[in-house]
Short mmCIF file of C-alpha atoms in Angstrom, two decimals:
data_model
loop_
_atom_site.label_atom_id
_atom_site.label_comp_id
_atom_site.label_asym_id
_atom_site.label_seq_id
_atom_site.Cartn_x
_atom_site.Cartn_y
_atom_site.Cartn_z
CA MET N 1 0.00 0.00 0.00
CA ARG N 2 2.84 2.39 0.85
CA LYS N 3 4.56 1.53 -2.44
CA LYS N 4 1.33 2.35 -4.30
CA PHE N 5 1.10 5.67 -2.46
CA LEU N 6 4.71 6.59 -3.21
CA THR N 7 4.28 5.67 -6.89
CA THR N 8 1.11 7.75 -7.13
CA LEU N 9 2.70 10.67 -5.30
CA GLY N 10 5.76 10.44 -7.55
CA LEU N 11 3.64 10.55 -10.70
CA VAL N 12 1.69 13.51 -9.36
CA ALA N 13 4.88 15.34 -8.46
CA VAL N 14 6.34 14.78 -11.93
CA SER N 15 3.10 15.98 -13.53
CA LEU N 16 2.97 19.09 -11.37
CA LEU N 17 6.63 19.86 -11.99
CA THR N 18 6.14 19.54 -15.75
CA ILE N 19 3.08 21.81 -15.65
CA SER N 20 4.88 24.31 -13.42
CA ALA N 21 7.98 24.34 -15.64
CA ARG N 22 5.89 25.00 -18.74
CA ALA N 23 3.92 27.74 -17.01
CA GLU N 24 7.07 29.52 -15.94
CA GLU N 25 8.97 29.25 -19.23
CA GLY N 26 11.09 32.31 -19.68
CA HIS N 27 11.67 32.71 -15.96
CA ARG N 28 14.98 31.75 -14.40
CA GLU N 29 14.70 28.35 -12.72
CA LEU N 30 16.25 27.98 -9.29
CA GLY N 31 15.81 24.24 -8.95
CA SER N 32 14.35 22.89 -5.75
CA HIS N 33 16.12 25.44 -3.56
CA VAL N 34 14.48 28.82 -3.06
CA HIS N 35 14.75 30.57 0.28
CA GLY N 36 11.41 31.18 1.95
CA HIS N 37 9.66 28.56 -0.18
CA GLY N 38 8.95 24.93 0.62
CA THR N 39 6.77 22.10 -0.60
CA LEU N 40 4.17 20.03 1.21
CA ASN N 41 2.79 16.92 -0.50
CA ILE N 42 -0.36 15.41 0.96
CA ALA N 43 -1.92 12.10 -0.04
CA ILE N 44 -5.22 10.93 1.39
CA GLU N 45 -6.06 7.27 1.01
CA ASP N 46 -8.91 5.83 3.05
CA LYS N 47 -8.28 6.99 6.64
CA ARG N 48 -4.52 7.54 6.16
CA VAL N 49 -3.14 11.00 5.45
CA SER N 50 0.48 10.98 4.38
CA MET N 51 2.42 14.23 4.32
CA GLU N 52 5.89 15.08 3.07
CA LEU N 53 7.42 18.49 3.84
CA GLU N 54 10.62 19.77 2.21
CA VAL N 55 12.05 23.19 3.11
CA PRO N 56 15.45 24.87 2.96
CA GLY N 57 17.34 24.99 6.25
CA MET N 58 17.48 28.79 5.95
CA ASP N 59 13.68 28.92 6.36
CA ILE N 60 13.67 26.79 9.48
CA VAL N 61 16.82 27.74 11.43
CA GLY N 62 18.24 30.78 9.62
CA PHE N 63 21.25 28.99 8.12
CA GLU N 64 21.76 26.12 5.74
CA HIS N 65 25.27 24.85 6.33
CA ALA N 66 26.13 22.02 8.69
CA PRO N 67 25.87 23.33 12.27
CA SER N 68 29.25 24.35 13.60
CA THR N 69 28.44 25.97 16.96
CA ASP N 70 26.55 24.76 20.00
CA ASP N 71 23.83 27.37 19.30
CA GLN N 72 23.42 26.13 15.73
CA LYS N 73 23.27 22.51 16.88
CA ALA N 74 20.65 23.46 19.47
CA ALA N 75 18.63 25.32 16.79
CA ILE N 76 18.63 22.21 14.58
CA GLU N 77 17.49 19.98 17.45
CA LYS N 78 14.76 22.44 18.49
CA ALA N 79 13.48 22.66 14.91
CA LYS N 80 13.48 18.88 14.52
CA SER N 81 11.57 18.56 17.80
CA GLN N 82 8.97 21.08 16.59
CA LEU N 83 8.64 19.40 13.19
CA GLU N 84 8.16 15.99 14.84
CA LYS N 85 4.77 17.24 16.08
CA PRO N 86 2.80 17.62 12.85
CA LEU N 87 -0.48 18.50 14.56
CA ALA N 88 1.26 21.53 16.10
CA VAL N 89 2.72 22.53 12.73
CA PHE N 90 -0.51 22.00 10.76
CA SER N 91 -3.86 22.53 12.50
CA LEU N 92 -6.52 20.17 11.20
CA PRO N 93 -10.24 20.27 12.06
CA ALA N 94 -10.94 18.44 15.32
CA ALA N 95 -13.92 16.75 13.65
CA ALA N 96 -11.51 14.83 11.39
CA GLY N 97 -10.21 12.98 14.46
CA CYS N 98 -6.59 12.76 13.28
CA THR N 99 -3.80 11.23 15.32
CA VAL N 100 -0.12 10.88 14.49
CA ALA N 101 0.86 7.36 13.43
CA GLU N 102 4.40 8.25 12.29
CA ALA N 103 6.64 11.31 12.18
CA HIS N 104 10.18 11.34 10.82
CA VAL N 105 12.35 14.44 10.43
CA ALA N 106 15.78 14.62 8.84
CA VAL N 107 18.18 17.29 7.69
CA GLU N 108 19.51 16.41 4.26
CA ALA N 109 22.35 18.06 2.34
CA GLU N 110 21.93 19.09 -1.28
CA HIS N 111 25.10 19.02 -3.36
CA GLY N 112 26.24 19.63 -6.89
CA ASP N 113 25.45 22.00 -9.72
CA ASP N 114 22.50 19.91 -10.88
CA ASP N 115 20.78 20.28 -7.52
CA GLN N 116 21.77 23.91 -6.99
CA LYS N 117 21.27 26.29 -9.88
CA HIS N 118 21.82 29.64 -8.27
CA GLU N 119 24.54 32.19 -7.89
CA GLU N 120 25.85 34.01 -4.84
CA LYS N 121 24.21 37.24 -6.03
CA ASP N 122 20.82 35.53 -5.65
CA HIS N 123 21.47 34.92 -1.95
CA PRO N 124 23.97 37.49 -0.60
CA ASP N 125 23.24 36.38 2.97
CA HIS N 126 24.44 32.83 2.30
CA ASP N 127 26.66 31.33 4.92
CA ASP N 128 27.27 27.95 3.34
CA ASP N 129 30.66 26.86 2.12
CA ALA N 130 31.55 25.06 -1.10
CA ALA N 131 31.94 21.71 0.65
CA GLY N 132 28.86 22.06 2.84
CA GLY N 133 26.19 22.64 0.24
CA HIS N 134 22.68 23.52 1.33
CA ASN N 135 20.79 21.71 4.02
CA GLN N 136 17.07 21.18 3.82
CA PHE N 137 14.63 19.78 6.32
CA GLU N 138 12.58 16.80 5.21
CA ALA N 139 9.66 15.61 7.31
CA ASN N 140 7.42 12.64 6.60
CA TYR N 141 4.19 12.13 8.48
CA ALA N 142 1.46 9.51 8.58
CA LEU N 143 -1.79 10.52 10.23
CA ASP N 144 -4.76 8.27 10.90
CA CYS N 145 -8.02 10.20 10.67
CA ALA N 146 -11.32 8.77 11.92
CA ASN N 147 -13.31 11.10 9.61
CA PRO N 148 -11.10 12.16 6.68
CA SER N 149 -14.11 13.75 4.94
CA GLU N 150 -13.93 16.45 7.64
CA LEU N 151 -10.48 17.56 6.42
CA THR N 152 -11.84 20.74 4.90
CA THR N 153 -9.22 23.22 6.11
CA ILE N 154 -5.61 23.28 7.22
CA THR N 155 -4.15 26.17 9.17
CA PHE N 156 -0.40 26.42 8.79
CA ASP N 157 0.99 27.22 12.24
CA TYR N 158 4.26 26.42 10.44
CA PHE N 159 4.64 30.11 9.55
CA ALA N 160 4.38 31.21 13.19
CA LEU N 161 6.96 28.59 14.23
CA PHE N 162 9.59 29.37 11.59
CA ALA N 163 10.39 33.03 10.90
CA GLY N 164 12.16 32.40 7.59
CA ALA N 165 9.25 30.50 6.05
CA GLN N 166 7.33 32.65 3.56
CA ASP N 167 5.23 30.27 1.45
CA LEU N 168 4.52 26.65 0.64
CA THR N 169 3.32 24.90 -2.46
CA VAL N 170 0.80 22.29 -1.31
CA ASN N 171 0.09 19.33 -3.59
CA VAL N 172 -2.91 17.23 -2.56
CA VAL N 173 -3.79 13.79 -3.95
CA ALA N 174 -7.10 12.31 -2.87
CA ALA N 175 -9.82 10.04 -4.25
CA LYS N 176 -11.40 13.04 -6.01
CA GLY N 177 -8.18 13.86 -7.88
CA GLN N 178 -5.18 16.08 -7.43
CA SER N 179 -4.88 19.77 -6.66
CA LYS N 180 -2.12 22.32 -6.21
CA TYR N 181 -2.36 25.27 -3.82
CA GLU N 182 -0.18 28.05 -2.45
CA VAL N 183 -0.24 29.13 1.18
CA SER N 184 1.81 31.91 2.67
CA ARG N 185 2.68 33.78 5.83
CA GLY N 186 0.00 36.32 4.86
CA LYS N 187 -2.58 33.64 4.02
CA PRO N 188 -1.79 30.65 6.26
CA THR N 189 -5.10 28.78 5.86
CA LEU N 190 -6.00 26.38 3.08
CA ASP N 191 -9.73 25.79 2.52
#
């Protein structure tokens, strides 16, 4: 079942990326790494809601290199602890009756020119080094919801928790089809 979900989510992601790339032809592509912007993929199958969040480290902790000081290490651990509580990051309607079945958070490094297509002038506040690359937070959640039909809104407390976060692209796959939304610090609720 998980393999089916991942295959479906992968196909949706490829479709959305292709559509997005065509829609933005003529604009400079920055790859998957844009400060202030992250992606949340949501798949709803029966009573299981699977979520995958990917955001640059800069958005979450204010830097994206490997932590080198005690304060930076503490900031990473605090952020991971916060992200491990998805129902505090994303407020779902109580009527949906959702509980956390799984929550995994990791900090992953992005490396190489293929993954990073930007120049220093695009991010003058960068504090990464050539060997360190860019770190991004990746969180995977599985929620069990007693009444998934009641999932009519999501409020993104994510923006209040992480000062560098500005917006998220939200891709939703459910029995009724797939949809793509944008939420932001100024409009943190998805209906």
